[in-house]
């Protein structure tokens, strides 16, 4: 039923909208990112088969796929559910994750849940926790998600070969007090591609030097794409949850002259944020970054990989690579502050009860050559 007060409020709103139109003004800009701002890099999702809101039950398949990475033609790859990266798995702290996994690859594999605390027999490491899953085989992973943060999943059978072929994906476990900031998940990786044929280069390409210092691909990817574009509003915080899924490449990042507020990493949110101009991720590492873009509407700012000197003497001479482009849109009149972050406390590590561990450093060889690390 419409009351006189409802009618008055409707007239006032209509008059205000009409005035905006007559004056040639636009509606106020909301202090959030524009709708669909990161659709160009959106990761696929899996269908939840469970009716229980605290159980995430999904089917995951490892199979052949391909991507258009160079003009020569599609690059044959492996992918979870045929995607590179695999589908994003999202859950909340305390949820139970059930994954019905099927291997449709021509080689054995597993799924390792990188960073998550899981039972030993769910960890996907052959010879230590789980037998390899043969082609055509299945396995059911089942465990509770005890910690908030950004994690990733990948094989632990011939890891370097299978991960560099496209088998990796991201997992987000959200805390009840998650900060309210619009976010995008960036899974960074690279691929070694023959630019004349489009095929992946052999996993042992580069010889012993590459075995020692790591193999980096010539095509750098963000969520399986080459130089995609997203949008962001000027003066509005943007959360970038970043995974380094490359097997060797260190990702040191710049975003024009902007600095990043680092609010978390491998173990979830930090006790206190810190500010960096060039955050760097080693293989397997995750960072939780917040950046507030400044500039003019329509301006495109590249997020770049910049070389990091790992002590080998050659990496520092390489040229930066554009990873993605952020196109700026008009923002609110005032810069929006980063919302308060939830407090995190951590018990300090003490040496009250030290544990002695012996580590033997060895070098493997096959036929007189250094062996690959898988």
CSV table of N, CA, C and O in Angstrom, one decimal, residues 5 28 46 93 143 149 234 258 366:
chain,number,residue,atom,x,y,z
A,5,UNK,N,3.4,9.5,2.5
A,5,UNK,CA,4.9,9.8,2.7
A,5,UNK,C,5.6,9.1,1.5
A,5,UNK,O,6.6,9.7,1.0
A,28,UNK,N,25.9,10.5,-8.8
A,28,UNK,CA,27.1,10.3,-8.0
A,28,UNK,C,27.8,9.0,-8.2
A,28,UNK,O,27.2,8.0,-8.5
A,46,UNK,N,33.2,-23.9,-10.2
A,46,UNK,CA,32.6,-25.2,-10.2
A,46,UNK,C,31.2,-25.2,-9.6
A,46,UNK,O,30.9,-24.4,-8.7
A,93,UNK,N,36.0,-20.3,6.2
A,93,UNK,CA,36.7,-21.0,7.3
A,93,UNK,C,35.7,-21.9,8.0
A,93,UNK,O,34.6,-21.5,8.3
A,143,UNK,N,38.4,-32.9,3.2
A,143,UNK,CA,39.1,-32.3,4.4
A,143,UNK,C,38.4,-31.0,4.7
A,143,UNK,O,37.6,-30.4,4.0
A,149,UNK,N,42.6,-17.4,3.8
A,149,UNK,CA,43.7,-17.0,3.0
A,149,UNK,C,43.5,-17.4,1.6
A,149,UNK,O,42.5,-18.0,1.2
A,234,UNK,N,39.1,5.7,-10.1
A,234,UNK,CA,40.1,6.5,-9.5
A,234,UNK,C,39.7,6.8,-8.1
A,234,UNK,O,38.6,7.1,-7.7
A,258,UNK,N,52.5,3.8,-8.6
A,258,UNK,CA,51.7,3.5,-7.4
A,258,UNK,C,52.5,2.6,-6.4
A,258,UNK,O,53.3,1.8,-6.8
A,366,UNK,N,70.9,-38.0,-14.6
A,366,UNK,CA,70.3,-39.1,-15.5
A,366,UNK,C,71.2,-39.1,-16.7
A,366,UNK,O,71.2,-38.2,-17.5
